[in-house]
Structures are given as structure tokens and as C-alpha cells.
Coordinates of N, CA, C and O and ligand atoms in Angstrom, one line a residue:
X1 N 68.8 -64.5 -86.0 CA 67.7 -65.5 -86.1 C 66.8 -65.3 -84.8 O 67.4 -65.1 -83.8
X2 N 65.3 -65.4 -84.8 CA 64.9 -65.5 -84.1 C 64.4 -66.4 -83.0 O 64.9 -67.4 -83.4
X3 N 63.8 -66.5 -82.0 CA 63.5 -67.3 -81.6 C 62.7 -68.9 -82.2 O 62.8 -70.2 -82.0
X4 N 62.1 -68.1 -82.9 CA 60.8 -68.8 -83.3 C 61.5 -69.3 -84.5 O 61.3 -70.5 -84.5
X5 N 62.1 -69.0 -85.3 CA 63.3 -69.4 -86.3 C 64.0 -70.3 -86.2 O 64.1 -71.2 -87.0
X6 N 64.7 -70.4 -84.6 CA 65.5 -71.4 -84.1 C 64.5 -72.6 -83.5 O 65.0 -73.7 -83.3
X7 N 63.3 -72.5 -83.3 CA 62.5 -73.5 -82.8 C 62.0 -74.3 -83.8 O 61.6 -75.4 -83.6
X8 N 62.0 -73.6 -85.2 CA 61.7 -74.3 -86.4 C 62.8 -75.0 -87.2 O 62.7 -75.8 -88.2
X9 N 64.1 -74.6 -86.6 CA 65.2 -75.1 -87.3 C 65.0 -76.5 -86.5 O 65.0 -77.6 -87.0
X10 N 64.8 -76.3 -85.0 CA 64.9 -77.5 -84.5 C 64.0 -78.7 -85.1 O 64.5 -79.7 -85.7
X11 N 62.4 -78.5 -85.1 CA 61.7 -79.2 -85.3 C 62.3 -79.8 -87.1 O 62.2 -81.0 -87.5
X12 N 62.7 -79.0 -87.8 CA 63.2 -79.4 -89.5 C 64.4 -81.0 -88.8 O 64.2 -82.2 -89.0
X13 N 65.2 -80.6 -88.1 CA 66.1 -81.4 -87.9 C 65.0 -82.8 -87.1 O 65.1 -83.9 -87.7
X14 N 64.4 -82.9 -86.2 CA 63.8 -83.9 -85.5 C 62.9 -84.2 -86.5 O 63.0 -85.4 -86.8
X15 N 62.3 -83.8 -87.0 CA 61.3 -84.4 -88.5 C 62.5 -85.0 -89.1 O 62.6 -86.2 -89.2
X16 N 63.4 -84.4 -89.5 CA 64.2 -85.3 -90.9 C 65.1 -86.5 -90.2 O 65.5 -87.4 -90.9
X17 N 65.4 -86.5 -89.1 CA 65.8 -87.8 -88.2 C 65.0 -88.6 -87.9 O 65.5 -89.7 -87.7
X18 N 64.2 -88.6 -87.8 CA 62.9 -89.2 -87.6 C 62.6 -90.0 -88.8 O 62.4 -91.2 -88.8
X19 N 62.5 -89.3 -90.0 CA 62.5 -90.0 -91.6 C 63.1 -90.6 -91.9 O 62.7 -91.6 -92.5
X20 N 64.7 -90.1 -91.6 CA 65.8 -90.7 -92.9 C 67.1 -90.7 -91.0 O 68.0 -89.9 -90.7
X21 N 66.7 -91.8 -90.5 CA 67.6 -91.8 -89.1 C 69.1 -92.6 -90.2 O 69.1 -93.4 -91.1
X22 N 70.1 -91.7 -89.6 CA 71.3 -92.3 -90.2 C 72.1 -93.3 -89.3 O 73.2 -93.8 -89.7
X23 N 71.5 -93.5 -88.2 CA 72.4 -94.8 -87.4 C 71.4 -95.8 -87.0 O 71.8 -96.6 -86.1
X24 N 70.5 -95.8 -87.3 CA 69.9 -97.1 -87.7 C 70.3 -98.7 -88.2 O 70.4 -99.1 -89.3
X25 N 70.3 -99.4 -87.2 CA 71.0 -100.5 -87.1 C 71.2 -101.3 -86.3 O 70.6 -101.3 -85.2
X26 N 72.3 -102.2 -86.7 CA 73.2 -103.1 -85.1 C 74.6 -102.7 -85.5 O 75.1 -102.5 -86.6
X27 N 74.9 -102.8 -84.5 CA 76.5 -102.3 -84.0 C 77.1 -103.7 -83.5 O 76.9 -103.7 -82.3
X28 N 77.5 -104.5 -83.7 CA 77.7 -105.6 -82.5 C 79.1 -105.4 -81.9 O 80.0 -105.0 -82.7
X29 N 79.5 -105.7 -80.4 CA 78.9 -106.8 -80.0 C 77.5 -106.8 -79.1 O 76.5 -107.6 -79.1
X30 N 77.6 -105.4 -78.2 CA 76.8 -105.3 -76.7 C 76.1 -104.0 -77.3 O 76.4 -103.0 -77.9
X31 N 74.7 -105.0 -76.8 CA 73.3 -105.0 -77.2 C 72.7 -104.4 -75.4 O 73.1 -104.8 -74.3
X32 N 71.8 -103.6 -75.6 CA 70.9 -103.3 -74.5 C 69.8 -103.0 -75.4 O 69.8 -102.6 -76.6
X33 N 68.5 -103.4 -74.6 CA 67.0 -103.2 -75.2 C 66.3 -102.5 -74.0 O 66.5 -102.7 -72.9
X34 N 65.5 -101.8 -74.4 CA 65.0 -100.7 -73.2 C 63.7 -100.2 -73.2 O 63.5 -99.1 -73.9
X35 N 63.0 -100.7 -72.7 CA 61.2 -100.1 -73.2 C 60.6 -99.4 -72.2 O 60.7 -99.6 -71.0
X36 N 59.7 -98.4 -72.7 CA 59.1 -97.4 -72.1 C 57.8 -97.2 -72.4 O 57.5 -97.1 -73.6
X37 N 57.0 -96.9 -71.4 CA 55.6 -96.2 -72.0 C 55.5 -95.0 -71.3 O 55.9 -94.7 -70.2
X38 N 54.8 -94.4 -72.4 CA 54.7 -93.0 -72.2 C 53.1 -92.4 -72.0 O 52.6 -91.6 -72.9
X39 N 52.4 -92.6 -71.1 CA 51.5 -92.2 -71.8 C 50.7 -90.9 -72.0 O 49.6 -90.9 -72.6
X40 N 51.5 -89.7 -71.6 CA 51.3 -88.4 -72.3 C 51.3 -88.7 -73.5 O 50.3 -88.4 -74.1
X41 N 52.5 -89.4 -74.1 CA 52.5 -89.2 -75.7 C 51.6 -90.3 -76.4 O 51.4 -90.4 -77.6
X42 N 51.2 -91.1 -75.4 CA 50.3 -92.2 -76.6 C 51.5 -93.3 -77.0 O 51.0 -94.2 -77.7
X43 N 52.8 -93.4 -76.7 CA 53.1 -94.3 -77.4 C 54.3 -95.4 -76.3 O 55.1 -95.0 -75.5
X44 N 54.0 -96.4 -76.7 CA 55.3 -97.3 -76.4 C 56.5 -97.5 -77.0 O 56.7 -98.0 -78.1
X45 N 57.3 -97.1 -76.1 CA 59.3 -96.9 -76.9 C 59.8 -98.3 -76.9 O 59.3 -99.1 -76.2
X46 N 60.7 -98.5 -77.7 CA 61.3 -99.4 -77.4 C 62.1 -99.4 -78.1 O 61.8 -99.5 -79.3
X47 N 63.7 -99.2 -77.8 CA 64.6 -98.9 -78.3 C 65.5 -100.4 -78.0 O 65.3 -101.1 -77.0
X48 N 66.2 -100.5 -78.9 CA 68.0 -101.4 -78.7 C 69.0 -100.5 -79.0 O 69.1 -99.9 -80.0
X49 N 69.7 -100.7 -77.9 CA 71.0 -100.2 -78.6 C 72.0 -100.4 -78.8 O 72.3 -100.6 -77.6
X50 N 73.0 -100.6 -79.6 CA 74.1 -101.6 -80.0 C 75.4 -100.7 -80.3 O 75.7 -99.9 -81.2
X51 N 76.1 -101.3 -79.3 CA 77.8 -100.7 -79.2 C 78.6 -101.7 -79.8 O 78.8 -102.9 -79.3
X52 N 79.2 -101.1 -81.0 CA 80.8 -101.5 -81.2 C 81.9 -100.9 -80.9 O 82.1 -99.8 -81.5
X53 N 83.3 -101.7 -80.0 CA 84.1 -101.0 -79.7 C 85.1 -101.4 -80.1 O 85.3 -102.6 -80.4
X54 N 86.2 -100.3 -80.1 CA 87.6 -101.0 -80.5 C 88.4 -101.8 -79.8 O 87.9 -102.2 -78.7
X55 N 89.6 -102.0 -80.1 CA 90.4 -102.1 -78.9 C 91.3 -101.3 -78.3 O 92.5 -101.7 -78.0
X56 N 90.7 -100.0 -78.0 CA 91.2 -99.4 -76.8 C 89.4 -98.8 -76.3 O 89.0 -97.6 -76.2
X57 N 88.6 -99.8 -76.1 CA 87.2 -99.2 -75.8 C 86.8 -98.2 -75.9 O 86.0 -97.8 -75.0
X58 N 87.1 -97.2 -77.3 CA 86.5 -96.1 -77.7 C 85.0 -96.9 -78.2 O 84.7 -98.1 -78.2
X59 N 84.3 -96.1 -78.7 CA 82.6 -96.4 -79.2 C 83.1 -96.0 -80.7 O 83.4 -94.9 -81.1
X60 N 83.2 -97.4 -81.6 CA 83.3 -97.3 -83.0 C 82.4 -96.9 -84.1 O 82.3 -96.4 -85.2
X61 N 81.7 -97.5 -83.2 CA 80.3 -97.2 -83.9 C 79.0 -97.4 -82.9 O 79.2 -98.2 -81.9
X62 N 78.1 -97.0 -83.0 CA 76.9 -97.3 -81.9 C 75.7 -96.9 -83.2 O 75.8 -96.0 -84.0
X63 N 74.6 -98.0 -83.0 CA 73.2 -98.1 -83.5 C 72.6 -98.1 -82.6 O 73.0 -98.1 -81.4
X64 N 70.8 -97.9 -83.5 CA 69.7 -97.9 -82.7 C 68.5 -98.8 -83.2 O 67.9 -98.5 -84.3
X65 N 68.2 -99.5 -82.7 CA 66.7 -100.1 -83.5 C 65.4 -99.8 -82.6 O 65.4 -99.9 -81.3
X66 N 64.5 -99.4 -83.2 CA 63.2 -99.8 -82.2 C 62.1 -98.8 -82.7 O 62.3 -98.3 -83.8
X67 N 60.9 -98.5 -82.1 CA 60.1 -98.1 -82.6 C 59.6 -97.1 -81.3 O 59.8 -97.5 -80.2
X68 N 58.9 -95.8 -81.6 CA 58.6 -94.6 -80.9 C 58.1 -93.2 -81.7 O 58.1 -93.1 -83.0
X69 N 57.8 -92.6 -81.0 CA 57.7 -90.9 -81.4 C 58.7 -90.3 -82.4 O 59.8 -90.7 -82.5
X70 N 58.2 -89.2 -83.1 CA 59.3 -88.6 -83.7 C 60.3 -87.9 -82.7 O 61.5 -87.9 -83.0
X71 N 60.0 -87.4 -81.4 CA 61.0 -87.3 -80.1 C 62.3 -88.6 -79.8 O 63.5 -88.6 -80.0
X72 N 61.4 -89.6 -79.4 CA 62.0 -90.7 -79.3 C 63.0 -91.3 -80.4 O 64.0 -91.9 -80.1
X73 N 62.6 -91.1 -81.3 CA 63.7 -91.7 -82.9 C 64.8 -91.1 -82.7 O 65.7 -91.6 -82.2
X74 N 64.8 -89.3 -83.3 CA 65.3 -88.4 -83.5 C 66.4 -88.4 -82.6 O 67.5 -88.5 -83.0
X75 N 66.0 -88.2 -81.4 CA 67.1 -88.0 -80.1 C 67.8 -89.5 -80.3 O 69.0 -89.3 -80.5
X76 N 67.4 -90.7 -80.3 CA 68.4 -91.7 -80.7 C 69.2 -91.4 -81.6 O 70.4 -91.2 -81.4
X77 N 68.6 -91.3 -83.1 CA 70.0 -91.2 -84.2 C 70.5 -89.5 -83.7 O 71.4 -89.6 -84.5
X78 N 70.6 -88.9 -83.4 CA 71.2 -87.5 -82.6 C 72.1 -88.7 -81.7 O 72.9 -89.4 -82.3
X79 N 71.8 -88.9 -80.4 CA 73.0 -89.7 -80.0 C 73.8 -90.7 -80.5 O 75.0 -90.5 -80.5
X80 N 73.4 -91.7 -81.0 CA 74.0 -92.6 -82.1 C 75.1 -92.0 -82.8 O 76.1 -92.5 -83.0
X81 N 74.8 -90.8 -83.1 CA 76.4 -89.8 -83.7 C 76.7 -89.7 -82.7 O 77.5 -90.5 -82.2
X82 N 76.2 -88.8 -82.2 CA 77.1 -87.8 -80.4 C 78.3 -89.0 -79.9 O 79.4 -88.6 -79.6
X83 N 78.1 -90.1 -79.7 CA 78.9 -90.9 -79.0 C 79.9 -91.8 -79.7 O 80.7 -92.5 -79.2
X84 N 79.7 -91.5 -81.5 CA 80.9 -92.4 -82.1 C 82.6 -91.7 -81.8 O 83.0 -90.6 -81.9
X85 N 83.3 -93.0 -81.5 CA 84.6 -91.9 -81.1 C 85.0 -91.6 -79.8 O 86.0 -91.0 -79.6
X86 N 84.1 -91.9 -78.9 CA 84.0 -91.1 -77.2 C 84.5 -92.8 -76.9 O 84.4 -93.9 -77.5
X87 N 85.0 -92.2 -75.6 CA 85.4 -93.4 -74.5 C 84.2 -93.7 -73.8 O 83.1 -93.1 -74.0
X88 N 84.4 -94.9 -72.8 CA 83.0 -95.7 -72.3 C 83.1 -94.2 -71.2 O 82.0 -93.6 -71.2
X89 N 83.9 -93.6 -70.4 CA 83.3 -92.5 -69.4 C 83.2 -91.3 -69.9 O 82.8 -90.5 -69.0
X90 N 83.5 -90.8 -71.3 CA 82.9 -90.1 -72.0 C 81.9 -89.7 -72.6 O 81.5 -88.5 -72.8
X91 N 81.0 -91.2 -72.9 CA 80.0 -91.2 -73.0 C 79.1 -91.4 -72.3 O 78.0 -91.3 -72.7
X92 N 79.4 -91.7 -70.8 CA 78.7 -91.8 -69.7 C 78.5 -90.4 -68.8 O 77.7 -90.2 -67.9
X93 N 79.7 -89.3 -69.4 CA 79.4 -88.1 -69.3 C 78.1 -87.5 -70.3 O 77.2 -86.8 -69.9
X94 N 78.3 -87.7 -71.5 CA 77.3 -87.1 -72.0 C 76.1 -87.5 -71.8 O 75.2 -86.7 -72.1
X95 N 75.8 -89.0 -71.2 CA 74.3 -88.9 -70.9 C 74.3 -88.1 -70.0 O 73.6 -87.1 -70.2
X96 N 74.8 -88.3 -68.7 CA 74.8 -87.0 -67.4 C 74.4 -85.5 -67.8 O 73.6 -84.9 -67.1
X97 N 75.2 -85.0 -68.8 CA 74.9 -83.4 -69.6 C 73.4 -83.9 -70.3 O 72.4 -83.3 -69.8
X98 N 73.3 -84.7 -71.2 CA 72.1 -85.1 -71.4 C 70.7 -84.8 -71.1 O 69.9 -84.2 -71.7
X99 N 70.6 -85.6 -69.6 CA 69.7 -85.7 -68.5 C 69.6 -84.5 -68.2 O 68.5 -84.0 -68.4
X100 N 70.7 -83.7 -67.5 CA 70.8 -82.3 -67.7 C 70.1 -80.9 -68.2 O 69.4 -80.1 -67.6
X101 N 70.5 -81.2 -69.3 CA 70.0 -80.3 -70.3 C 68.5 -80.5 -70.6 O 67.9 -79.5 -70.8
X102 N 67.7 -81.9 -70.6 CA 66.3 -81.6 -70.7 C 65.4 -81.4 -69.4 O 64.2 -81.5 -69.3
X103 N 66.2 -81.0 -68.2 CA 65.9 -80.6 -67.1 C 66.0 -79.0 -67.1 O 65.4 -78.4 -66.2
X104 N 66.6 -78.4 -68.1 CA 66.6 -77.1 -68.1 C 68.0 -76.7 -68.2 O 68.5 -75.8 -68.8
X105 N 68.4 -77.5 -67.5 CA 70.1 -77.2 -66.9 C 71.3 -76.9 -68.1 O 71.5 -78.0 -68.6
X106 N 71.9 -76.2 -68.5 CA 72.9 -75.9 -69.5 C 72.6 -76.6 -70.7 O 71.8 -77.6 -70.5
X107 N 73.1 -76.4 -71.8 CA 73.2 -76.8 -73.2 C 74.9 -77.4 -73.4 O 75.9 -77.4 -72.7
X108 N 74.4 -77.9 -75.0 CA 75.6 -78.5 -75.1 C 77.1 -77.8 -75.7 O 76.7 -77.1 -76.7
X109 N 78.2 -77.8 -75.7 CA 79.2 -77.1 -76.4 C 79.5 -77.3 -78.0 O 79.1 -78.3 -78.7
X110 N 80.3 -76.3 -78.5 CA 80.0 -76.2 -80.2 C 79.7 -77.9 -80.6 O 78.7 -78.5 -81.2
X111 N 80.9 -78.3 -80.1 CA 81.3 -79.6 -80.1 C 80.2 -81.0 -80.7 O 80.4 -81.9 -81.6
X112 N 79.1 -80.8 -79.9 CA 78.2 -81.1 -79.8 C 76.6 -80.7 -80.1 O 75.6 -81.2 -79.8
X113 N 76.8 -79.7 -80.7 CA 75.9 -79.0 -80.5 C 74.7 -79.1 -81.1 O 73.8 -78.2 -81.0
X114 N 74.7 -80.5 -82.0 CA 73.7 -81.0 -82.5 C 72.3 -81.2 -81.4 O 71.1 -80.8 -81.3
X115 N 73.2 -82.2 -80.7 CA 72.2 -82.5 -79.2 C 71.2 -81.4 -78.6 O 70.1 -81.7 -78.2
X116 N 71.7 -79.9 -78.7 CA 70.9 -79.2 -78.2 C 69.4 -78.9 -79.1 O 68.5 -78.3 -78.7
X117 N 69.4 -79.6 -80.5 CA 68.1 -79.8 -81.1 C 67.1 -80.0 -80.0 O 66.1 -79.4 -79.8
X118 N 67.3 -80.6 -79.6 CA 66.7 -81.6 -78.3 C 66.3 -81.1 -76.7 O 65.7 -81.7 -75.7
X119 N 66.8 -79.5 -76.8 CA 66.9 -78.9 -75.9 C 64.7 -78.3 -76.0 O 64.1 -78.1 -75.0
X120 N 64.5 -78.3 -76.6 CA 63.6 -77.4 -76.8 C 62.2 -78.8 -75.2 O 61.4 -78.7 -74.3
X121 N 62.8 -79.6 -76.0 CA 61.8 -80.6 -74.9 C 61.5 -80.5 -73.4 O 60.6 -81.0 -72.7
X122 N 62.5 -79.8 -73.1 CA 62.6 -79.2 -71.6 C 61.7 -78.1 -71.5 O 62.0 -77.4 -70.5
X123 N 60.7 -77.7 -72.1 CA 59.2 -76.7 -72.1 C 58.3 -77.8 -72.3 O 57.1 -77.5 -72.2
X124 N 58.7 -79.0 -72.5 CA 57.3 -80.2 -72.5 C 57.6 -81.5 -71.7 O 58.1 -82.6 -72.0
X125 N 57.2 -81.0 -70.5 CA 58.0 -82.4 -69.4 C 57.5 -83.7 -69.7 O 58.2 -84.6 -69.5
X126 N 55.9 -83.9 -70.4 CA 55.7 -85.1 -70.9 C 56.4 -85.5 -72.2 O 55.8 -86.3 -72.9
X127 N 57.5 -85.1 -72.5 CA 58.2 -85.4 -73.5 C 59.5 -85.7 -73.4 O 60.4 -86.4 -74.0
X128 N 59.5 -85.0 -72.2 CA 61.0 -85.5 -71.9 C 61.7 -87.1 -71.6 O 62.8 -87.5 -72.0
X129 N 60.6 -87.9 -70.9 CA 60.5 -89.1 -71.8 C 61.4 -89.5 -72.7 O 62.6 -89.9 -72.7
X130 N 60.4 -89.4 -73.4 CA 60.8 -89.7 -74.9 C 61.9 -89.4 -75.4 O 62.4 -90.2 -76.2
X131 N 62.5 -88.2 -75.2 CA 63.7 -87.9 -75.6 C 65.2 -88.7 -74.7 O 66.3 -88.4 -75.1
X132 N 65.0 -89.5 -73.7 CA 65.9 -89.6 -72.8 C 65.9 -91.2 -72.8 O 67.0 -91.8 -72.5
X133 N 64.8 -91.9 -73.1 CA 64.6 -92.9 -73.2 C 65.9 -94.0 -73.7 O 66.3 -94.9 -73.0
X134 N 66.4 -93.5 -75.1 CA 68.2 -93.8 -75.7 C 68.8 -94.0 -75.1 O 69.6 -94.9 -75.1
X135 N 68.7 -92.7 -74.1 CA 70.3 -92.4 -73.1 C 70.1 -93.2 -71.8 O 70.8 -93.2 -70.8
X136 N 69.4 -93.7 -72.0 CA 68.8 -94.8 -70.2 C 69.5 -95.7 -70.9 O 70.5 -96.0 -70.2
X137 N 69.5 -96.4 -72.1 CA 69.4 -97.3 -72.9 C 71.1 -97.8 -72.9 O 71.5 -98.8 -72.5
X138 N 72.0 -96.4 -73.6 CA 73.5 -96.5 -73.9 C 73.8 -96.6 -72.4 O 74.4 -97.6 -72.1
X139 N 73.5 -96.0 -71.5 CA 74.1 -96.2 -70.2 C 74.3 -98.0 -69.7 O 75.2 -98.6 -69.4
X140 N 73.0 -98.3 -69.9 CA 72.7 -99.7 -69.8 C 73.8 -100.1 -70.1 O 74.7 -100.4 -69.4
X141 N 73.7 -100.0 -71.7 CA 74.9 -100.3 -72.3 C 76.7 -100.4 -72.2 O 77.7 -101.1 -72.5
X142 N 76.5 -99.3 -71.8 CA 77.9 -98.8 -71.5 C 78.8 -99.6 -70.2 O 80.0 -99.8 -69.9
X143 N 77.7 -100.0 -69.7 CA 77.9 -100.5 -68.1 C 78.2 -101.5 -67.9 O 78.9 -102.1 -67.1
X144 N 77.6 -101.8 -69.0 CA 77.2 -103.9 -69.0 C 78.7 -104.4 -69.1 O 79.2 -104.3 -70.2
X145 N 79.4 -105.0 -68.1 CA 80.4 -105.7 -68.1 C 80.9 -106.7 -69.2 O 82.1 -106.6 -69.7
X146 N 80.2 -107.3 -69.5 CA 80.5 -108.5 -70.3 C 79.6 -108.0 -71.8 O 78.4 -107.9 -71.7
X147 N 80.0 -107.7 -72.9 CA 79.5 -107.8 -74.2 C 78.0 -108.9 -74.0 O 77.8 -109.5 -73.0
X148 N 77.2 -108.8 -75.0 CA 76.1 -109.7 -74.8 C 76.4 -110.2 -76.8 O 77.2 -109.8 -77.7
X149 N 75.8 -110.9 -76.6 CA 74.9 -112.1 -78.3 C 73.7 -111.2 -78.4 O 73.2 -110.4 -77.6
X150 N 73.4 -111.4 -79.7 CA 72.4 -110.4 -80.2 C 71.3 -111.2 -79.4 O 70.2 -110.7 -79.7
X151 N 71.2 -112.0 -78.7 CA 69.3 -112.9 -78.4 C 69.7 -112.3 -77.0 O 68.6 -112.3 -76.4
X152 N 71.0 -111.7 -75.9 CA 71.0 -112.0 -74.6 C 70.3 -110.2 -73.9 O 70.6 -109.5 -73.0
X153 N 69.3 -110.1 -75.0 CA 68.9 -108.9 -74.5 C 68.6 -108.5 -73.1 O 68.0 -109.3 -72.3
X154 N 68.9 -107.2 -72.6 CA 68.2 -107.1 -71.3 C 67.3 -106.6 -71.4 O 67.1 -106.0 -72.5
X155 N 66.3 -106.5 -70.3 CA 64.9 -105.6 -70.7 C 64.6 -104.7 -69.4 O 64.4 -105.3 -68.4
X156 N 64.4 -103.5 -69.4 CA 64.1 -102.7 -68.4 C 62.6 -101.9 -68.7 O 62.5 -101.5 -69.8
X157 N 61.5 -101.6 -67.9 CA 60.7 -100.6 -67.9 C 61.1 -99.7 -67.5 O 61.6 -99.6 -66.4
X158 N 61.1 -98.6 -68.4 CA 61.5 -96.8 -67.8 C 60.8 -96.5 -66.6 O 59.6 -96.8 -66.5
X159 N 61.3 -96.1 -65.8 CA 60.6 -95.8 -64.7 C 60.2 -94.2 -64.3 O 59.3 -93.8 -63.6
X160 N 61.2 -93.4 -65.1 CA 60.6 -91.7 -65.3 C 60.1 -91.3 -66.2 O 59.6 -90.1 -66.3
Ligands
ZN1 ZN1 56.9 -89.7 -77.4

């Protein structure tokens, strides 16, 4: 396949997440809300993201709500999978690779390898944004000591 092949497979996959997002939702209990402007891209993010966990603190399920770019969507329901199943420093690893990877820095393993859709964004730094915005978001998340109520949102401005 060629280059230009694999850059179109990418963009097929970020269009069709963007349309038909499969983790779209609430997860309850622990809620993080996380907004960003972007204004390379013209738009305001604002993502929630909602962890449910078991009881051995694996991530049972994780959603996303909010409104953004086809970047911004896409790379949410892409993580929204990536992290069902992972432990809380598991998935505190993969935002780390994450952030990473749209810096230039390595790709992701077979394992994962959905995420590397998302690699291509690291040739458009006003995008990268958008694509990271999620993972600012699950970290929030992941951190937050005490579960939150769906109203006890936190709210942060992206700051990169
Ligand atoms: Zn955007």
C-alpha cells in the first residue's frame, strides 16, 4: 500500500467516527468536562468524558459527549475503545504514548493500532489540538479521586 493509500485509509476511518461515533454516551459514575478553543481550526471542543469502573478499577466502559471537529470526535470515540478493559495506570500510560505520538514520537503497537489513525495529525500542529483534547479530558478523569454526580462537572480551558 502506498503512502497516499494509507493516508486515505486514515481519513475513511476519522470521517466514519466522526458520523457513526460508537462510544457516544455516559458511562457513569466519574464524569470530567473539558473545553478548548482552537482557533486554527475555527472551532470550540468540548468534550465530557465518563468512566465506568469495576470493582477491581479496570475501565468497563468509558463514553464521550460533546461537540468539535471531525479530529476532535474521531480521536474521542478511537479512545473511548482504546481504554475499555485497561487499568486506571494503564490508561494513564496510553495518554502518555498518546501525547507522544502526535508529537512525532513512535506509533502505537498491533495492539492498539487503531490509535495510530490519528498519527497523521503530527504533520498539522494546529490540529493536534484537537486530536488530544479527549486525552487531557480521561486523564482529568482518571485522577479524580472521588467519582463525581453527573451535575459535579469539572471545567478546564486547554491550555496547548
Ligand atoms: Zn479541530
Amino acid at each position: 500500500m502506498t503512502l497516499g493509500n494509507v493516508r486515505n485509509l486514515y481519513q475513511q476511518v476519522i470521517v466514519e467516527r466522526y458520523k457513526k461515533p460508537r462510544f457516544r454516551g455516559v458511562a457513569e459514575p466519574v464524569h470530567r468536562h473539558h473545553r478548548g478553543h482552537n482557533p486554527s481550526c475555527g472551532d470550540t471542543i468540548e468534550i465530557t468524558v465518563s468512566l465506568k469502573l469495576d470493582d477491581q478499577n479496570r475501565i468497563e466502559r468509558a463514553c464521550f459527549e460533546g461537540e468539535g471537529c471531525s479530529i476532535a470526535m474521531a480521536s474521542a470515540d478511537l479512545m473511548a475503545e482504546a481504554v475499555q478493559g485497561l487499568t486506571i495506570p494503564e490508561a494513564l500510560h496510553l495518554v502518555e504514548q498518546f501525547q507522544g505520538m502526535v508529537k512525532g514520537e513512535g506509533s502505537f503497537p498491533p495492539e492498539q493500532r487503531k490509535l495510530n489513525v490519528m498519527q497523521g495529525v503530527a504533520q498539522y500542529p494546529v490540529r493536534i489540538k484537537c486530536a488530544t483534547l479527549c486525552w487531557h479530558t480521561l486523564k482529568a478523569a482518571l485522577e479524580a479521586s472521588t467519582p463525581l454526580g453527573v451535575s459535579d462537572f469539572v471545567s478546564n480551558e486547554a491550555t496547548d
